[in-house]
Structures are given as C-alpha cells and as structure tokens.
Amino acid sequence: MSATTSASLAIRGGPRAVRSDPGDMFKWPIVTREDEEAVLEVLRRGAMSGTEITKLFEREFADWLGAKYALACCNGTASLQAAMWACGVGAGDEVIAPTMTYWASCTSALALGAAVNFADIDPETLCIAPSDIEARIGPRTRVIVVVHYAGHPCDMDPIMEIARRRGVKVVEDVSHAHGGLYKGRRLGTIGDAAGMSLMSGKSFPAGEGGMLVTNDRLIYERAVAYGHYERTGVASNFNVADAQVTEPELLRYAGITLSGAKHRINQLASAMGRVQLRHYPARMAEIQKAMNRFWDLLEGVPGIRPHRPAAGSGSTMAGWYFARGIYHGEELGGISCAKFCEAVRAEGVPMCFPGANKPLHVHPVFHTADLFRMGRPTVLSFGQRDVRQGPGTLSAAERIDEIAFGVPWFKHDRPDIIAEYAAAYRKVAEGAGELR
Ligand SMILES: *Cc1c(COP(=O)(O)O)cnc(C)c1O
C-alpha cells in the first residue's frame, strides 16, 4: 500500500483515505434464509416457550466449546447472575471484577447482596490485570469475574493459579469472545463457569439470549434450579417436566426458581442460534483474516498497536467484537487520542472514537445505590468491608480514553477495502505533525 505522508490530512482539507462504499463489510448479524426457516418453523408450531430446540442448541454449543454443560438463558446478564450464584456468591460476599467492562459483568453481585472489588486492567490487553487480583482477595471473596475484553483473552494461567491457591472460583464473561482461544483452550472452559451474551450485536448473535457453560455438574444444577423451574423435575401446567436436577438440596425446591426470576430463552432465539452456530466457525475465520490483514498493514506505524495476542501464542481474538487499537500518543508528539481519532474519522472511518466502556468503579451504583431499601448502600448492607474506590484509584482504566480507540470491525476479508481503512490510520499517524 502507498502511504501518504505529506501535508494531506483530510481534517486539513486533503483527500479522504477511504473512498469506496463498504457495502456489507460491517453488516451484522448475517441472517439468511436458513435462519428465517428455522425461526419460522418454531413460530408456526407455536413452540416459542418450549425447550426441545433449546436443548439441541445447548448440546451443540457445549460440544463446540468442548464443555460438559451448556444452559441457555434469556440473556447474558441472567447467565452471569446464575453463574455467580451457582459459584457461591451470596449476601455479604465479595466479587472481584475488572472495572473496564460492560456493567452486566458484575452488577449481578449487587443483586445477590454482594459487593464488587474492582481491579485495574492491563493497558495492552485491556483485560483484568492478573497482578491486581490477589491483594483484593478477602475472607468473603467468592468469585473472580474475568472478561475477555473486546475479544482479547485474559491471561488465565496466573489468574487460575491465584484462584485455586486462594480457594476462589472464576467466572468467565465470554460476551466479547465466543470461540476464542487462550493457549489453545476455548475461552469459557478454563474457569469454573462462564456466562455470555448472545444478543444481536455480539460476535455470536442469536437475537437475544445468553449461555452458561461449565464442566461442573453441581454448578450446572444450581444454575438450573436458580432460573429454570421446568427443568427441576416438576411439571407446570404448561411445560413437560424433565429432570436435570439431582442434588437433594435443590430437589426440595423443584418447580419454583430459587432466584424468583425466570431465565428461559425464547426458542425463536435458540433456533437462530443453532443456525448461527453452524456458520460461526467460518464467519469467525473470515473476520480473523480480515482483522489480521488490517493490523498487518499497520505493522510498524508509530503511535498505534494492534489489540491482539502475539502470533504463535495459541491465543486468538475470536470474532473481534468491539475491535479496539492501543494508542501510544507519546510516539506522535503527545497528540491526544481524541485528536487522533477525529483526524481518522475525517479520513472516512466513522467508528474511530477514543476509549471503550466507562470505568465502573466510579459509577454511583457501586457507591450509593440501595437496592434492598435498607437505608444504606447495597455494597455495605450485609456486613461487607468497604471496598468502594473513587477516582484516581485504578489508573490504567481511568486513562482508557488515552489508551484505546475504535477500529473497523470487518466481517469480510476484502483486501482493497481493508487497505483503504488501514491507509486512513497510517496517514494520520505518519502525518500527526500536522495536528500539533
Ligand atoms: C453484552 C454483555 C453482557 C450482557 O449480555 P446481555 O445479553 O445484553 O444481557 C455482559 N457482559 C458483557 C461484557 C457484555 O458485553
């Protein structure tokens, strides 16, 4: 590709780097006749609230990941809450979670009466920093939530070592990284349990839905009892009874969920999920080729780095959901990430914005919200230590607007178009002098 380095940035009146119509490069989810037929079959049978299609989906999903059990839920948030409860989180307990994530990774802790002790991120992976976990473990810490953030696998080896040694369980939030690998192992099968979103914007889209995955029979049964009344062996007047619960302690409560909530997925989503799963490995491989092509074109460009594991590490970015780049403004004479992104957008890249999620540790929900109407913050309502942290405490995550930026999420490997987008980033990085 030809780099344009002279005074020609689009923001200063030069020609835009991106000129081609992207067509369906960014269209997601990919829905075909096959999805339509599968959904219509359920719709025409009136089987939306059954579980027979859902169970096929669960079996196929578990086999794909190489996990023993998969339990479909109405959304990812529910799957994560069930996973936390099944891993032993209760009132007065603590959960460790990265501050840089979507809120649903950890708000379930509050719903269970637990507090969240937020950890900082590693500024290169944007995932929980393994070095910021152990000191946060206290006598009431039950679970470490890890999020394979923006598709990047967490460094699971040190995390699992700490968790095992300290007797704490690990819940993986795989909502950004379905199908990704950590040193050759599927994400979601390394911790004690995993929860993940299947909503339409995620890299694995099933309409709306969530999936809990585990190799632990007891965790699976607890998750069933927590949100899936019709699978506890007692029939309602609507569903056929089927027994996926065998634990005597759980069987005592068969027929009513222990959460009081109902986690069943709509089978229209399960039907779509089954079709999506058949195509997902090929679609994921295509996205990987496209995204790696984009970043390979930017190899050696100052100021910007790919957000991906090293080649040959056996770790992968799965479907590159919420694709980011890592910014090193010091290599561009201190140009702010916001200024850099503004110039890239002017080149014709509308998704180039600084940052990612907003750090959660400063959000009022984790400081003052009183969910149980006990007259004090929920994070202090059940005898917890005060683990609240204000601004200035988690320095990498708080600088997120300076260290990360958005890049195009290509769904197809079309070299000519990808080269135009890469040229936009290269042009701004190499012409950053014009921005000063
Ligand atoms: C989307 C998402 C969730 C929540 O999933 P829903 O299906 O929207 O309930 C949880 N964690 C992360 C990291 C997410 O991105």
XYZ file of C-alpha atoms and ligand atoms in Angstrom:
451
model
C 0.000 0.000 0.000
C 1.121 3.551 -0.565
C 1.465 5.703 2.495
C 0.575 9.328 2.105
C 2.731 11.228 4.497
C 2.836 14.792 3.230
C 0.506 17.602 4.310
C -2.676 15.999 3.127
C -4.780 15.002 6.118
C -8.476 15.154 5.328
C -9.100 17.134 8.512
C -6.862 19.825 6.992
C -8.627 19.763 3.647
C -6.785 16.899 1.957
C -8.429 13.951 0.178
C -10.035 11.237 2.279
C -8.240 7.901 2.525
C -11.475 5.898 2.451
C -13.309 6.344 -0.827
C -15.022 3.018 -1.521
C -18.521 2.160 -0.395
C -18.035 -0.513 2.300
C -21.146 -2.395 1.143
C -21.919 -5.134 3.668
C -18.461 -5.108 5.242
C -19.911 -4.026 8.594
C -23.347 -5.633 8.444
C -24.047 -7.838 11.450
C -25.601 -10.208 12.229
C -25.596 -12.132 8.980
C -29.114 -13.525 8.648
C -30.006 -15.802 5.751
C -32.964 -17.883 4.573
C -31.669 -20.662 6.798
C -32.168 -18.528 9.940
C -35.587 -17.464 8.687
C -36.714 -21.022 8.027
C -35.543 -22.237 11.421
C -37.294 -19.394 13.238
C -40.473 -19.786 11.186
C -40.601 -23.489 11.976
C -40.740 -22.706 15.697
C -43.169 -19.853 15.156
C -45.573 -21.918 13.053
C -45.543 -24.731 15.590
C -46.167 -22.265 18.378
C -43.188 -23.740 20.221
C -41.635 -20.467 21.387
C -41.810 -21.356 25.075
C -40.725 -24.976 24.798
C -37.233 -26.283 25.432
C -36.695 -29.067 22.863
C -34.937 -26.800 20.313
C -33.099 -25.070 23.135
C -31.687 -28.370 24.378
C -30.353 -29.209 20.928
C -28.763 -25.761 20.812
C -27.211 -26.278 24.246
C -25.768 -29.678 23.314
C -24.295 -28.339 20.064
C -22.907 -25.249 21.794
C -21.312 -27.310 24.576
C -19.792 -29.740 22.055
C -18.402 -26.863 20.024
C -16.673 -25.378 23.062
C -15.700 -28.757 24.443
C -17.628 -28.183 27.667
C -19.770 -30.696 29.516
C -22.801 -28.497 30.143
C -24.418 -25.503 28.497
C -27.558 -23.825 29.784
C -29.310 -21.281 27.584
C -30.784 -18.221 29.306
C -32.962 -15.274 28.303
C -29.891 -13.035 28.088
C -26.242 -12.863 29.024
C -26.927 -10.876 32.167
C -29.080 -13.725 33.517
C -26.447 -16.308 32.612
C -23.840 -14.356 34.577
C -26.093 -13.932 37.596
C -26.857 -17.661 37.601
C -23.143 -18.436 37.263
C -22.284 -16.200 40.217
C -24.981 -17.668 42.417
C -24.042 -21.199 41.396
C -20.427 -20.436 42.307
C -21.477 -19.484 45.819
C -21.935 -15.702 45.799
C -24.401 -14.572 48.434
C -25.249 -11.620 50.644
C -22.220 -10.156 52.368
C -19.765 -11.659 49.933
C -17.332 -10.005 47.544
C -16.656 -10.441 43.877
C -13.547 -9.193 42.109
C -14.147 -7.853 38.604
C -12.350 -5.629 36.120
C -13.548 -2.028 36.159
C -13.318 -1.896 32.361
C -16.319 -3.868 31.124
C -19.990 -3.658 30.330
C -21.947 -3.314 33.594
C -23.640 -6.718 33.361
C -20.329 -8.474 34.046
C -20.704 -7.620 37.713
C -23.982 -5.912 38.640
C -25.382 -9.354 39.459
C -23.142 -9.275 42.519
C -25.218 -6.361 43.842
C -28.466 -8.169 43.081
C -27.145 -11.040 45.207
C -26.249 -8.692 48.080
C -22.510 -8.864 47.412
C -20.023 -6.063 46.817
C -17.681 -5.634 43.872
C -13.997 -5.035 44.459
C -12.811 -3.598 41.161
C -9.420 -4.416 39.701
C -7.475 -2.427 37.135
C -6.740 -3.532 33.588
C -3.545 -4.296 31.752
C -3.149 -1.363 29.324
C -2.075 -3.606 26.425
C -4.724 -6.363 26.700
C -7.462 -4.157 28.254
C -8.296 -7.234 30.362
C -8.134 -7.594 34.153
C -4.519 -7.223 35.316
C -3.527 -10.529 36.969
C -1.172 -8.560 39.230
C -4.083 -6.548 40.662
C -6.151 -9.509 41.854
C -4.570 -11.264 44.781
C -4.312 -8.328 47.194
C -8.048 -7.779 46.750
C -8.984 -11.239 47.987
C -10.548 -11.144 51.438
C -12.286 -13.713 53.650
C -15.606 -13.131 51.875
C -14.327 -13.165 48.289
C -16.156 -15.905 46.408
C -15.611 -15.224 42.729
C -13.206 -13.521 40.347
C -15.031 -12.403 37.211
C -12.771 -12.162 34.190
C -13.879 -10.565 30.920
C -12.149 -11.437 27.665
C -12.451 -7.809 26.805
C -13.101 -6.653 23.241
C -12.247 -10.182 22.177
C -8.833 -10.360 23.832
C -8.313 -13.442 26.019
C -7.429 -12.769 29.651
C -4.151 -14.172 30.905
C -5.831 -17.189 32.506
C -2.796 -19.136 33.806
C -1.833 -16.733 36.622
C -5.496 -15.994 37.350
C -6.370 -19.675 37.776
C -3.259 -20.216 39.877
C -4.260 -17.439 42.291
C -7.878 -18.607 42.376
C -7.028 -22.240 43.085
C -4.467 -21.383 45.731
C -6.869 -18.995 47.496
C -9.995 -21.131 47.120
C -11.916 -18.634 44.985
C -13.962 -19.530 41.911
C -13.531 -17.955 38.475
C -16.428 -16.911 36.257
C -15.506 -16.060 32.677
C -17.598 -13.438 30.883
C -17.230 -14.500 27.247
C -19.701 -11.972 25.815
C -16.989 -10.427 23.615
C -15.033 -13.515 22.698
C -17.147 -16.541 21.702
C -14.923 -19.200 20.209
C -11.651 -17.509 21.127
C -8.658 -19.442 22.385
C -6.249 -18.996 25.270
C -3.101 -21.028 24.614
C -5.160 -23.397 22.502
C -8.003 -23.755 25.020
C -11.511 -22.464 24.361
C -12.498 -19.393 26.340
C -15.322 -20.232 28.716
C -13.957 -23.677 29.570
C -10.988 -22.613 31.709
C -12.704 -21.101 34.758
C -15.336 -22.786 36.931
C -18.212 -21.400 34.900
C -18.807 -18.948 32.093
C -21.643 -16.675 31.123
C -22.031 -14.940 27.824
C -24.384 -12.775 25.849
C -25.851 -13.897 22.528
C -27.588 -10.581 21.795
C -27.707 -9.489 18.175
C -24.745 -7.142 18.223
C -22.306 -9.625 19.754
C -19.984 -11.715 17.639
C -22.207 -14.727 18.304
C -25.734 -13.399 17.657
C -28.903 -15.335 18.480
C -31.361 -12.450 18.658
C -31.455 -12.160 22.438
C -30.062 -14.808 24.698
C -27.305 -15.941 26.983
C -25.372 -19.126 27.571
C -23.942 -20.503 30.783
C -21.189 -23.063 30.290
C -19.484 -25.254 32.864
C -17.797 -28.611 33.347
C -19.045 -28.813 36.929
C -22.257 -30.801 37.427
C -23.155 -29.093 40.698
C -22.700 -25.603 39.257
C -24.866 -26.612 36.321
C -27.635 -27.976 38.550
C -27.578 -24.909 40.761
C -27.905 -22.686 37.696
C -30.857 -24.767 36.522
C -32.544 -24.530 39.924
C -31.839 -20.810 40.075
C -33.689 -19.848 36.905
C -35.244 -22.809 35.086
C -38.192 -24.168 37.075
C -39.393 -26.547 34.354
C -36.094 -28.413 34.365
C -36.154 -29.315 38.028
C -38.352 -32.359 37.534
C -41.724 -30.854 38.353
C -44.193 -30.098 35.570
C -46.046 -26.842 35.390
C -49.363 -26.825 33.600
C -47.510 -25.614 30.531
C -44.223 -27.452 30.318
C -43.391 -31.106 30.349
C -41.371 -31.929 33.435
C -37.845 -33.057 32.892
C -35.251 -33.646 35.498
C -31.894 -32.005 35.100
C -31.523 -31.584 38.832
C -30.440 -34.493 41.025
C -28.999 -32.769 44.128
C -31.361 -33.470 47.052
C -30.926 -29.959 48.439
C -32.022 -28.474 45.112
C -34.785 -31.026 44.529
C -36.538 -29.894 47.687
C -37.389 -26.676 45.857
C -38.243 -28.241 42.495
C -40.851 -26.450 40.449
C -40.043 -22.905 41.571
C -36.891 -20.986 40.738
C -34.586 -20.063 43.589
C -33.948 -16.641 42.093
C -37.598 -15.804 41.757
C -36.652 -14.867 38.203
C -37.205 -16.893 35.053
C -34.248 -17.441 32.789
C -35.737 -19.465 29.936
C -34.693 -18.407 26.446
C -37.291 -17.857 23.713
C -36.941 -20.738 21.249
C -37.032 -18.352 18.306
C -33.600 -17.310 19.560
C -32.480 -20.912 20.080
C -33.483 -21.760 16.527
C -31.495 -18.811 15.198
C -28.607 -19.700 17.489
C -28.396 -23.229 16.063
C -28.139 -21.877 12.520
C -25.631 -19.228 13.574
C -23.516 -21.897 15.254
C -23.308 -23.924 12.049
C -21.809 -20.906 10.274
C -19.923 -19.288 13.113
C -16.556 -21.054 12.710
C -16.328 -19.995 9.060
C -17.561 -16.451 9.751
C -15.153 -16.117 12.659
C -12.270 -17.328 10.489
C -13.185 -14.755 7.827
C -13.295 -11.953 10.408
C -9.932 -13.077 11.774
C -8.369 -12.989 8.317
C -9.776 -9.533 7.653
C -8.812 -8.038 11.017
C -5.352 -9.547 10.997
C -4.889 -8.229 7.465
C -5.845 -4.737 8.664
C -3.361 -4.833 11.529
C -0.591 -6.434 9.460
C -0.863 -3.459 7.094
C -0.228 -1.170 10.069
C 2.803 -3.045 11.341
C 5.470 -0.570 12.443
C 3.260 2.537 12.199
C 4.108 4.813 15.141
C 1.593 5.510 17.889
C -0.771 2.635 17.294
C -0.611 -1.076 18.129
C -2.924 -3.975 17.497
C -5.058 -5.279 20.339
C -4.401 -8.974 19.773
C -2.306 -11.746 21.290
C 1.085 -12.487 19.773
C 1.056 -14.714 16.695
C 2.030 -18.255 17.566
C 0.847 -17.951 21.178
C -2.118 -20.250 20.573
C -4.396 -17.415 21.757
C -6.823 -15.713 19.377
C -9.271 -12.832 19.150
C -12.334 -14.947 18.218
C -14.805 -12.681 16.361
C -13.096 -9.366 17.243
C -16.234 -7.943 18.862
C -15.838 -4.232 19.798
C -12.495 -4.102 17.972
C -10.003 -1.675 19.533
C -6.498 -0.423 18.878
C -3.946 0.586 21.527
C -2.741 4.176 21.430
C 0.725 5.439 22.270
C 0.421 9.194 21.903
C 3.961 9.749 23.169
C 5.196 8.384 19.833
C 3.149 11.006 17.997
C 4.457 14.038 19.843
C 1.768 13.833 22.522
C -1.259 14.264 20.238
C -4.313 13.294 22.267
C -6.144 10.127 21.348
C -9.286 12.226 20.809
C -7.478 14.444 18.308
C -6.006 11.425 16.555
C -9.444 9.814 16.269
C -11.039 13.000 14.988
C -8.494 13.086 12.182
C -9.064 9.400 11.370
C -12.833 9.957 11.254
C -12.241 12.786 8.806
C -10.480 10.247 6.563
C -13.770 8.328 6.335
C -13.645 5.970 9.333
C -16.782 6.769 11.362
C -16.146 4.183 14.107
C -12.842 5.671 15.266
C -13.605 7.069 18.724
C -11.309 7.169 21.743
C -11.855 4.879 24.710
C -14.055 1.860 25.327
C -16.504 1.370 28.206
C -16.522 3.833 31.098
C -14.733 2.522 34.212
C -17.341 1.067 36.562
C -15.629 1.643 39.913
C -16.645 5.310 39.933
C -20.273 4.697 38.960
C -22.766 5.658 41.715
C -24.464 2.236 41.544
C -21.386 0.772 43.230
C -21.167 3.604 45.770
C -24.619 4.608 46.958
C -27.374 2.550 45.296
C -29.666 0.958 47.894
C -31.253 -1.940 46.014
C -32.641 -3.607 49.114
C -34.035 -0.405 50.669
C -32.019 -0.942 53.806
C -31.171 2.702 54.263
C -27.564 2.267 53.177
C -25.619 1.379 50.057
C -26.080 -2.229 48.982
C -22.311 -2.695 48.863
C -22.322 -2.118 52.650
C -25.705 -3.586 53.542
C -24.682 -7.093 54.524
C -21.620 -6.568 56.651
C -19.092 -6.262 53.876
C -15.868 -4.346 54.211
C -15.975 -1.058 52.357
C -14.219 -1.782 49.059
C -15.512 1.273 47.225
C -12.939 3.144 45.184
C -13.147 6.684 43.908
C -11.424 8.445 41.027
C -7.645 8.109 40.875
C -7.508 4.547 42.167
C -7.396 2.413 39.002
C -5.077 4.376 36.813
C -4.902 2.315 33.620
C -8.669 2.020 33.235
C -9.151 5.684 34.076
C -6.892 6.578 31.159
C -8.921 4.456 28.734
C -9.713 7.466 26.536
C -5.966 7.902 26.032
C -5.006 4.261 25.531
C -7.689 2.723 23.318
C -9.549 3.655 20.170
C -12.071 2.065 17.844
C -11.172 0.336 14.591
C -13.449 -1.040 11.876
C -14.987 -4.443 12.584
C -14.680 -6.108 9.176
C -16.935 -9.085 8.574
C -15.399 -9.977 5.207
C -11.835 -10.272 4.026
C -11.800 -7.819 1.111
C -8.221 -6.622 0.722
C -8.896 -3.478 -1.331
C -11.379 -2.001 1.112
C -9.381 -3.036 4.166
C -6.326 -1.333 2.673
C -8.231 1.975 2.441
C -9.156 1.860 6.131
C -5.624 0.910 7.122
C -4.333 3.778 4.976
C -6.519 6.183 6.959
C -4.868 5.235 10.270
C -1.391 5.185 8.717
C -1.886 8.552 7.109
C -2.942 10.210 10.355
C -0.208 8.540 12.417
C 2.518 9.432 9.925
C 1.125 12.919 9.398
C 0.498 13.603 13.068
C 2.855 16.556 12.892
C 0.098 18.427 11.069
C -2.194 18.037 14.064
C 0.065 19.695 16.593
C -23.464 -7.685 26.372
C -22.698 -8.025 27.591
C -23.295 -8.610 28.713
C -24.776 -8.750 28.878
O -25.404 -9.563 27.995
P -26.944 -9.308 27.598
O -27.213 -10.434 26.660
O -27.014 -7.971 26.958
O -27.732 -9.397 28.844
C -22.470 -8.993 29.753
N -21.144 -8.779 29.734
C -20.552 -8.185 28.692
C -19.060 -7.973 28.738
C -21.297 -7.766 27.600
O -20.689 -7.138 26.587
